[in-house]
Amino acid sequence: MEVVISTTPNEAGRLAAEIIQELLGRQPAAVLGVATGSSPLIIYEELGRRVTQGALSLAKARAFMLDEYVGLPADHPQRYRNVITAEFIDKVDIDSAQVYGPDGLAADLVTACGAYERAIADAGGVDLQILGIGTDGHIAFNEPGSSLASRTRIKTLASQTRTDNARFFGGDVEAVPHHCLTQGIGTILQARHIALVAFGRRKEIGRAQV
Ligand code: GLP
């Protein structure tokens, strides 16, 4: 593991984009893991800049999302599929049909979780996972106490996470769903490379309640 302290979020975004560019240079059809939350946005912006400049292409890449809210309508702007479309897919040249996420609207959520695990395995696993971290230490939506061996499953969001994420729902914590589908920690740890970005004092070790 390498810990890199950056002086600005921009610098961290450039560094992460550099790692992704290097991977795609070697392996144009690489499988990326994409995260939501505000922290990775700077990486997606930098990737978009490089694609626009012609320095980088994600045209052959595939991507898997980490998690999804359960029950948000298909057109809800905070549905993670829609967030990833606006913040990542629309900024780069990846084929949107090659970006996959857990189906939070499936009639049978347990089956959807198993299908998602199989889709990741069938793609050969994730080459590089972009990760953020919640203020309670959650990774994807694996709240504190999640098993290190966990796989994609239904989880109940911690009240701290719902409070944190209320900012994306007009400040209304009641509008934040209670449940989600999330890759497990065991799933995430199978990625061949993980780049985790964390910004600001709210993410300091010792502050997170893990
Ligand atoms: C959400 C996402 C996580 C993300 C976290 C932190 O809960 N499910 O994947 O790491 O938010 O978000 P931020 O980067 O905005 O602090």
Coordinates of C-alpha atoms and ligand atoms in Angstrom, one line a residue:
M1 CA 0.0 0.0 0.0
E2 CA 1.2 3.5 -0.8
V3 CA -0.1 6.6 1.0
V4 CA 0.3 9.8 -1.0
I5 CA -0.4 13.1 0.8
S6 CA -1.4 15.7 -1.8
T7 CA -1.5 19.4 -1.1
T8 CA -4.7 19.9 -3.1
P9 CA -7.6 17.7 -4.3
N10 CA -6.6 18.7 -7.9
E11 CA -3.2 17.1 -7.4
A12 CA -4.8 13.9 -6.0
G13 CA -7.2 13.9 -9.0
R14 CA -4.3 14.2 -11.5
L15 CA -2.4 11.4 -9.8
A16 CA -5.3 9.1 -9.8
A17 CA -6.0 10.0 -13.5
E18 CA -2.4 9.3 -14.3
I19 CA -2.6 5.8 -12.8
I20 CA -5.8 5.1 -14.8
Q21 CA -4.2 6.5 -18.0
E22 CA -1.1 4.3 -17.5
L23 CA -3.4 1.2 -17.0
L24 CA -5.4 2.0 -20.2
G25 CA -2.2 2.6 -22.1
R26 CA -1.2 -1.0 -21.3
Q27 CA -4.6 -2.5 -21.4
P28 CA -7.2 -0.4 -23.4
A29 CA -10.0 -2.9 -22.5
A30 CA -9.3 -2.7 -18.7
V31 CA -12.2 -3.0 -16.2
L32 CA -12.5 0.0 -14.0
G33 CA -14.4 0.2 -10.7
V34 CA -16.2 3.6 -10.3
A35 CA -17.5 5.2 -7.1
T36 CA -20.0 7.9 -6.3
G37 CA -19.7 10.5 -3.6
S38 CA -18.0 13.9 -4.1
S39 CA -14.4 12.7 -3.7
P40 CA -14.0 10.9 -7.0
L41 CA -15.5 13.8 -9.0
I42 CA -12.1 15.5 -9.4
I43 CA -10.8 12.3 -11.0
Y44 CA -13.6 12.1 -13.5
E45 CA -13.1 15.7 -14.4
E46 CA -9.4 15.1 -15.0
L47 CA -10.2 12.0 -17.1
G48 CA -12.7 14.0 -19.1
R49 CA -10.1 16.7 -19.8
R50 CA -7.6 14.1 -21.0
V51 CA -10.2 12.5 -23.3
T52 CA -11.1 15.9 -24.7
Q53 CA -7.5 16.6 -25.4
G54 CA -7.1 13.3 -27.1
A55 CA -4.5 12.0 -24.6
L56 CA -6.7 9.2 -23.3
S57 CA -9.5 7.0 -24.5
L58 CA -11.9 4.8 -22.5
A59 CA -13.7 3.6 -25.6
K60 CA -12.7 0.0 -25.0
A61 CA -12.9 0.0 -21.2
R62 CA -15.7 -1.4 -19.1
A63 CA -16.7 -0.2 -15.6
F64 CA -18.6 -1.5 -12.6
M65 CA -20.3 0.7 -10.1
L66 CA -19.9 0.0 -6.4
D67 CA -23.4 0.5 -5.1
E68 CA -26.9 1.7 -5.7
Y69 CA -29.8 2.9 -3.6
V70 CA -32.8 0.6 -3.4
G71 CA -36.1 1.9 -4.7
L72 CA -35.2 5.3 -6.1
P73 CA -37.2 5.8 -9.4
A74 CA -35.2 5.2 -12.6
D75 CA -35.2 9.0 -13.4
H76 CA -34.3 10.2 -9.9
P77 CA -31.2 12.4 -10.2
Q78 CA -29.6 10.8 -7.1
R79 CA -30.0 7.2 -8.4
Y80 CA -26.3 6.3 -8.6
R81 CA -26.7 5.1 -12.2
N82 CA -27.8 8.6 -13.1
V83 CA -25.0 10.2 -11.0
I84 CA -22.4 8.0 -12.7
T85 CA -23.9 8.9 -16.1
A86 CA -23.7 12.7 -15.4
E87 CA -20.4 12.7 -13.6
F88 CA -18.4 10.0 -15.4
I89 CA -20.0 8.5 -18.5
D90 CA -20.9 11.9 -20.1
K91 CA -17.4 13.3 -19.5
V92 CA -15.4 10.5 -21.1
D93 CA -15.8 8.3 -24.2
I94 CA -16.7 5.1 -22.5
D95 CA -19.6 3.1 -24.0
S96 CA -22.5 3.6 -21.5
A97 CA -23.7 0.0 -22.2
Q98 CA -20.3 -1.2 -20.8
V99 CA -20.9 0.5 -17.5
Y100 CA -22.7 -1.8 -15.0
G101 CA -24.3 -1.3 -11.7
P102 CA -26.4 -3.2 -9.2
D103 CA -30.1 -3.0 -9.9
G104 CA -31.8 -1.3 -7.0
L105 CA -35.1 -1.6 -8.8
A106 CA -35.0 -5.3 -9.3
A107 CA -38.1 -7.3 -8.1
D108 CA -35.8 -9.8 -6.6
L109 CA -32.9 -7.9 -5.0
V110 CA -31.1 -11.0 -3.7
T111 CA -31.0 -12.5 -7.2
A112 CA -29.8 -9.2 -8.6
C113 CA -26.9 -9.2 -6.1
G114 CA -25.8 -12.6 -7.2
A115 CA -26.1 -11.7 -10.9
Y116 CA -24.0 -8.6 -10.3
E117 CA -21.2 -10.7 -8.6
R118 CA -21.3 -13.0 -11.6
A119 CA -21.1 -10.1 -14.1
I120 CA -17.9 -8.8 -12.3
A121 CA -16.4 -12.3 -12.4
D122 CA -17.4 -12.9 -16.0
A123 CA -15.6 -9.6 -16.9
G124 CA -12.4 -11.0 -15.4
G125 CA -12.7 -8.9 -12.2
V126 CA -11.9 -5.2 -11.6
D127 CA -8.4 -4.0 -12.7
L128 CA -8.5 -0.7 -10.9
Q129 CA -11.1 0.4 -8.3
I130 CA -11.6 4.0 -7.5
L131 CA -12.8 4.4 -3.9
G132 CA -13.9 7.1 -1.5
I133 CA -14.6 6.7 2.1
G134 CA -17.6 7.8 4.3
T135 CA -17.2 9.8 7.5
D136 CA -18.0 6.7 9.5
G137 CA -15.4 4.8 7.5
H138 CA -17.7 3.1 5.1
I139 CA -16.4 1.8 1.8
A140 CA -19.0 1.8 -0.9
F141 CA -22.0 1.2 1.4
N142 CA -20.3 -1.3 3.7
E143 CA -21.1 0.3 7.0
P144 CA -18.8 -0.3 10.1
G145 CA -19.1 -3.9 11.2
S146 CA -19.4 -5.3 7.6
S147 CA -17.6 -8.6 7.1
L148 CA -14.3 -8.5 5.3
A149 CA -15.5 -11.5 3.3
S150 CA -18.8 -9.9 2.3
R151 CA -20.1 -10.0 -1.3
T152 CA -22.7 -7.8 -3.1
R153 CA -25.8 -7.7 -0.9
I154 CA -28.6 -5.6 0.5
K155 CA -27.6 -3.3 3.4
T156 CA -29.3 -0.8 5.7
L157 CA -27.6 2.6 5.7
A158 CA -26.3 3.9 9.0
S159 CA -28.1 7.1 10.2
Q160 CA -24.8 9.0 9.9
T161 CA -24.5 8.0 6.2
R162 CA -28.1 9.1 5.6
T163 CA -27.5 12.4 7.4
D164 CA -24.2 12.9 5.3
N165 CA -26.0 12.1 2.1
A166 CA -29.0 14.3 2.8
R167 CA -27.0 17.1 1.1
F168 CA -27.7 15.4 -2.2
F169 CA -31.4 15.2 -1.4
G170 CA -32.0 18.9 -0.8
G171 CA -31.0 18.5 2.9
D172 CA -34.0 16.2 3.6
V173 CA -32.7 13.2 5.4
E174 CA -36.1 11.5 5.1
A175 CA -35.7 11.6 1.3
V176 CA -32.5 9.4 1.6
P177 CA -33.4 5.7 1.1
H178 CA -32.8 3.4 4.0
H179 CA -31.5 0.5 1.9
C180 CA -28.9 -0.1 -0.7
L181 CA -27.2 -2.7 -2.7
T182 CA -23.4 -2.7 -2.3
Q183 CA -20.5 -4.7 -3.4
G184 CA -19.1 -6.4 -0.4
I185 CA -15.7 -5.7 1.1
G186 CA -14.6 -9.1 -0.1
T187 CA -15.7 -8.1 -3.6
I188 CA -13.9 -4.8 -3.5
L189 CA -10.7 -6.4 -2.2
Q190 CA -10.6 -8.6 -5.2
A191 CA -9.8 -5.6 -7.4
R192 CA -6.2 -5.9 -8.6
H193 CA -5.5 -2.3 -7.7
I194 CA -7.4 0.2 -5.5
A195 CA -7.0 4.0 -5.5
L196 CA -8.8 5.5 -2.5
V197 CA -9.1 9.2 -2.3
A198 CA -10.1 11.1 0.9
F199 CA -10.2 14.8 1.4
G200 CA -10.6 17.1 4.4
R201 CA -10.5 16.9 8.1
R202 CA -13.8 15.0 8.3
K203 CA -11.9 12.0 6.9
E204 CA -9.0 12.1 9.4
I205 CA -8.1 8.8 11.0
G206 CA -9.5 9.0 14.5
R207 CA -12.5 11.0 13.5
A208 CA -14.1 8.2 11.5
Q209 CA -16.2 6.1 13.9
V210 CA -14.9 2.7 12.9
Ligands
GLP1 C1 -21.4 7.5 -0.4 C2 -20.9 6.4 -1.4 C3 -19.5 6.0 -1.0 C4 -18.6 7.2 -0.8 C5 -19.1 8.1 0.3 C6 -18.3 9.3 0.6 O1 -21.9 7.0 0.7 N1 -21.7 5.2 -1.4 O2 -18.9 5.2 -2.1 O3 -17.3 6.9 -0.5 O4 -20.4 8.5 -0.1 O5 -18.7 10.4 -0.1 P1 -17.9 11.8 -0.2 O6 -16.7 11.5 -1.1 O7 -18.8 12.7 -0.8 O8 -17.5 12.1 1.2

